Short mmCIF file of C-alpha atoms in Angstrom, two decimals:
data_model
loop_
_atom_site.label_atom_id
_atom_site.label_comp_id
_atom_site.label_asym_id
_atom_site.label_seq_id
_atom_site.Cartn_x
_atom_site.Cartn_y
_atom_site.Cartn_z
CA PRO A 1 66.90 -1.34 -60.48
CA ASP A 2 68.40 0.07 -63.66
CA TRP A 3 67.86 3.69 -62.66
CA THR A 4 70.28 3.33 -59.75
CA LYS A 5 73.07 2.75 -62.28
CA GLN A 6 72.38 6.16 -63.83
CA VAL A 7 72.84 8.17 -60.62
CA SER A 8 75.60 10.72 -61.12
CA PHE A 9 74.93 13.24 -58.35
CA VAL A 10 74.36 12.68 -54.62
CA ASN A 11 72.87 15.74 -52.96
CA SER A 12 73.45 16.41 -49.28
CA GLY A 13 70.02 17.54 -48.11
CA VAL A 14 68.21 17.60 -44.78
CA ASN A 15 64.60 16.47 -45.24
CA ALA A 16 61.87 16.35 -47.91
CA SER A 17 60.57 19.90 -47.51
CA GLU A 18 59.96 21.97 -50.63
CA GLY A 19 62.92 24.28 -50.00
CA TRP A 20 65.47 21.48 -50.38
CA LEU A 21 63.84 20.30 -53.60
CA ASN A 22 63.82 23.84 -55.00
CA MET A 23 67.52 24.27 -54.19
CA LEU A 24 68.31 21.02 -56.00
CA LYS A 25 66.30 22.15 -59.04
CA ALA A 26 68.09 25.49 -59.08
CA TYR A 27 71.52 23.88 -58.76
CA LEU A 28 70.92 21.41 -61.59
CA GLY A 29 68.98 23.88 -63.72
CA GLY A 30 65.93 21.61 -63.58
CA GLU A 31 67.66 19.00 -65.74
CA ASN A 32 68.73 15.43 -65.00
CA LEU A 33 66.87 15.35 -61.68
CA LYS A 34 66.25 11.64 -62.24
CA ARG A 35 70.00 11.09 -62.03
CA SER A 36 70.24 12.63 -58.56
CA VAL A 37 69.72 11.15 -55.11
CA THR A 38 69.28 13.36 -52.07
CA PHE A 39 70.64 12.03 -48.79
CA ALA A 40 68.12 13.21 -46.18
CA PRO A 41 69.37 12.62 -42.61
CA VAL A 42 66.57 14.34 -40.66
CA ILE A 43 63.50 12.27 -41.54
CA ARG A 44 62.53 10.71 -38.22
CA ALA A 45 60.29 12.66 -35.85
CA ALA A 46 62.85 12.09 -33.10
CA ALA A 47 65.92 14.32 -32.99
CA PHE A 48 68.99 13.07 -34.85
CA ASP A 49 70.79 10.21 -33.05
CA THR A 50 68.15 9.99 -30.32
CA LYS A 51 65.35 7.49 -29.61
CA HIS A 52 66.60 4.92 -32.08
CA TRP A 53 63.74 2.66 -31.01
CA ASP A 54 61.26 5.02 -32.71
CA ASN A 55 61.53 5.22 -36.51
CA THR A 56 58.35 7.22 -37.02
CA PRO A 57 58.92 9.91 -39.69
CA TYR A 58 58.21 13.57 -39.07
CA GLU A 59 54.58 14.50 -39.62
CA LYS A 60 54.85 16.19 -43.04
CA PHE A 61 57.21 13.70 -44.66
CA LYS A 62 54.63 11.55 -46.46
CA GLY A 63 52.80 14.60 -47.82
CA GLU A 64 56.02 16.15 -49.13
CA MET A 65 57.23 13.13 -51.11
CA PRO A 66 54.77 13.43 -54.07
CA ALA A 67 56.54 16.64 -55.20
CA TRP A 68 59.84 14.72 -55.33
CA LYS A 69 58.19 11.92 -57.29
CA GLN A 70 56.77 14.39 -59.78
CA SER A 71 60.15 16.09 -60.27
CA GLY A 72 61.95 12.79 -60.80
CA ALA A 73 64.49 13.55 -58.06
CA LYS A 74 65.15 10.61 -55.73
CA LEU A 75 65.29 10.87 -51.95
CA MET A 76 66.98 8.45 -49.57
CA ALA A 77 65.72 8.48 -45.96
CA TYR A 78 68.16 8.08 -43.08
CA LEU A 79 67.74 5.15 -40.67
CA GLN A 80 70.14 3.63 -38.11
CA PRO A 81 70.19 -0.21 -37.95
CA MET A 82 73.48 -0.62 -36.06
CA ILE A 83 73.21 1.10 -32.68
CA MET A 84 70.64 2.18 -30.12
CA TRP A 85 71.59 5.08 -27.90
CA GLY A 86 69.57 6.77 -25.20
CA LYS A 87 67.72 5.79 -22.05
CA VAL A 88 64.38 4.16 -22.76
CA PRO A 89 61.38 5.41 -20.72
CA GLN A 90 60.43 2.64 -18.32
CA ASP A 91 56.71 3.19 -18.92
CA ASP A 92 57.01 2.71 -22.70
CA LYS A 93 56.46 -1.02 -23.24
CA GLU A 94 57.03 -0.94 -27.00
CA ALA A 95 60.28 0.99 -26.63
CA LEU A 96 61.44 -1.48 -23.97
CA ARG A 97 60.60 -4.39 -26.29
CA ILE A 98 62.66 -2.90 -29.12
CA LYS A 99 65.50 -2.05 -26.74
CA SER A 100 65.54 -5.69 -25.61
CA MET A 101 65.79 -6.83 -29.25
CA SER A 102 68.65 -4.39 -29.74
CA GLU A 103 70.58 -5.79 -26.78
CA LYS A 104 70.18 -9.35 -28.07
CA ALA A 105 71.45 -8.26 -31.50
CA ASP A 106 74.59 -6.55 -30.18
CA THR A 107 77.86 -8.31 -30.89
CA ILE A 108 80.25 -9.19 -28.09
CA ARG A 109 83.94 -8.91 -28.95
CA PRO A 110 86.31 -11.80 -28.24
CA PHE A 111 88.38 -11.71 -25.05
CA THR A 112 86.09 -9.27 -23.21
CA HIS A 113 84.48 -11.83 -20.85
CA ASN A 114 81.04 -11.14 -22.36
CA ILE A 115 81.20 -7.46 -21.43
CA GLN A 116 79.73 -5.27 -24.15
CA ASP A 117 81.12 -1.92 -25.25
CA PRO A 118 78.32 0.13 -26.88
CA LEU A 119 80.84 2.19 -28.86
CA VAL A 120 82.38 -0.91 -30.47
CA ASP A 121 79.89 -3.77 -30.22
CA GLN A 122 77.25 -2.96 -32.79
CA HIS A 123 74.26 -4.91 -34.02
CA ASN A 124 74.84 -8.25 -35.68
CA LEU A 125 72.33 -7.99 -38.53
CA ALA A 126 72.07 -11.79 -38.65
CA ASN A 127 69.89 -11.62 -35.52
CA LYS A 128 66.51 -12.75 -36.87
CA GLU A 129 64.26 -10.74 -34.55
CA TRP A 130 66.17 -7.48 -34.97
CA GLN A 131 66.58 -7.92 -38.71
CA GLU A 132 62.85 -8.54 -39.27
CA TRP A 133 61.83 -5.54 -37.18
CA PHE A 134 64.24 -3.18 -38.89
CA LEU A 135 63.51 -4.39 -42.42
CA ASN A 136 59.83 -3.75 -41.72
CA CYS A 137 60.78 -0.14 -40.90
CA VAL A 138 62.77 0.08 -44.14
CA HIS A 139 59.82 -1.26 -46.13
CA SER A 140 57.42 1.19 -44.48
CA TYR A 141 59.56 4.16 -45.42
CA ILE A 142 59.59 3.09 -49.06
CA ALA A 143 56.15 1.52 -49.58
CA GLU A 144 54.07 3.57 -47.15
CA TYR A 145 55.80 6.94 -46.80
CA GLY A 146 57.21 7.28 -50.32
CA ALA A 147 60.99 7.34 -49.90
CA ASP A 148 62.95 6.13 -52.93
CA GLY A 149 65.35 4.27 -50.68
CA VAL A 150 67.09 4.20 -47.33
CA TYR A 151 70.53 5.19 -46.11
CA HIS A 152 71.49 2.59 -43.49
CA ASP A 153 73.80 4.51 -41.19
CA GLN A 154 76.97 2.88 -39.89
CA SER A 155 76.25 -0.36 -41.73
CA TYR A 156 79.84 -1.25 -42.48
CA PRO A 157 81.43 -2.67 -39.26
CA CYS A 158 80.94 -6.43 -38.97
CA PRO A 159 82.61 -7.14 -35.61
CA ILE A 160 83.64 -10.69 -34.77
CA ASP A 161 80.92 -12.01 -32.47
CA ASN A 162 82.11 -13.94 -29.44
CA ARG A 163 78.81 -15.86 -29.42
CA GLY A 164 79.63 -17.65 -32.67
CA LEU A 165 77.06 -18.10 -35.43
CA ILE A 166 73.84 -16.11 -35.03
CA ASN A 167 70.89 -17.53 -36.96
CA GLY A 168 73.47 -19.76 -38.68
CA MET A 169 75.56 -16.81 -39.90
CA ARG A 170 78.67 -14.80 -39.09
CA SER A 171 78.20 -11.04 -38.79
CA THR A 172 79.48 -10.51 -42.36
CA GLN A 173 76.98 -13.04 -43.69
CA GLY A 174 74.27 -11.40 -41.61
CA MET A 175 75.00 -8.01 -43.15
CA ALA A 176 74.92 -9.46 -46.66
CA ASP A 177 71.64 -11.23 -45.83
CA TYR A 178 70.15 -8.00 -44.45
CA PHE A 179 71.02 -5.94 -47.53
CA TYR A 180 69.94 -8.65 -49.96
CA LYS A 181 66.52 -8.55 -48.30
CA ALA A 182 66.43 -4.74 -48.14
CA ALA A 183 66.94 -4.63 -51.91
CA THR A 184 64.73 -7.54 -52.93
CA GLN A 185 61.83 -6.70 -50.59
CA ASN A 186 61.77 -3.20 -52.09
CA PRO A 187 62.51 -3.87 -55.77
CA ASP A 188 62.45 -0.29 -57.11
CA SER A 189 64.55 1.23 -54.34
CA ILE A 190 68.09 2.48 -53.74
CA HIS A 191 70.15 1.77 -50.61
CA GLY A 192 73.17 3.50 -49.17
CA SER A 193 75.75 2.83 -46.49
CA GLU A 194 78.43 4.89 -44.78
CA HIS A 195 81.15 2.91 -46.56
CA LEU A 196 80.92 0.26 -49.27
CA HIS A 197 82.49 -3.20 -48.97
CA GLU A 198 82.01 -6.80 -50.05
CA ALA A 199 79.26 -7.69 -47.57
CA ASN A 200 76.95 -4.70 -47.90
CA SER A 201 77.41 -4.31 -51.67
CA VAL A 202 74.98 -7.24 -52.05
CA GLY A 203 72.23 -4.61 -51.86
CA VAL A 204 73.92 -1.21 -51.52
CA SER A 205 74.23 1.11 -54.52
CA LEU A 206 75.89 4.05 -52.77
CA GLY A 207 78.70 4.19 -50.25
CA ILE A 208 78.40 7.89 -49.62
CA GLY A 209 81.35 8.26 -47.27
CA SER A 210 79.78 10.60 -44.74
CA GLY A 211 82.45 9.45 -42.34
CA VAL A 212 85.08 11.55 -44.13
CA LEU A 213 84.29 14.50 -41.87
CA TRP A 214 83.27 12.63 -38.71
CA GLY A 215 85.53 11.72 -35.82
CA THR A 216 88.10 13.76 -33.95
CA ALA A 217 91.55 12.35 -34.72
CA PRO A 218 93.24 13.64 -37.92
CA GLY A 219 94.50 10.10 -38.49
CA MET A 220 90.94 8.77 -38.59
CA ARG A 221 89.89 11.39 -41.11
CA ASN A 222 92.93 10.80 -43.30
CA GLN A 223 92.39 7.05 -43.28
CA ARG A 224 88.80 7.43 -44.42
CA ILE A 225 89.75 9.89 -47.16
CA GLU A 226 92.49 7.57 -48.43
#
């Protein structure tokens, strides 16, 4: 949408509570709020980077979004389409079903004898079942809960997949397909990624570069900054 091209300030927030909106208003003097997007990483009810199979937002999120709409400030909710960490409770059938989808979507690197490495082999977004489930979550956050868009964490690696074409696509094509659908299924929304490149820019407006301060090795940080 045209308004995404007018964004000139990306705010590092936490969630949609009134305090974060008031701080943004104070910082910008109440002006040009429509040209700001707040990156809100703590939107799910589950703790950050836990229970990736459960994308339910925290209880007050939907009720807090009307104030953002009224102000004109945009808010981008954090979701994680690329990994699934944590041990799934064996008595939770829905969580087990989603975990199974996740495992089928994981890439397998060449020359590893079909052994997966969860820190390297991330989801191939071409996987039809996984893609449909996750895009439904994205749509719910925008259409049902009121987010102006979604930040798709870690959605920049497209590892070579030892299994060949998945749903007729390479992992790069799958990522482009995923983001094309994220944008077109939610026509008035904005989408972000950790880093911007040719595949995800099909639907991504912001590559916010959160990775600049993540990681442990100075070389990793310097590479991302450069």
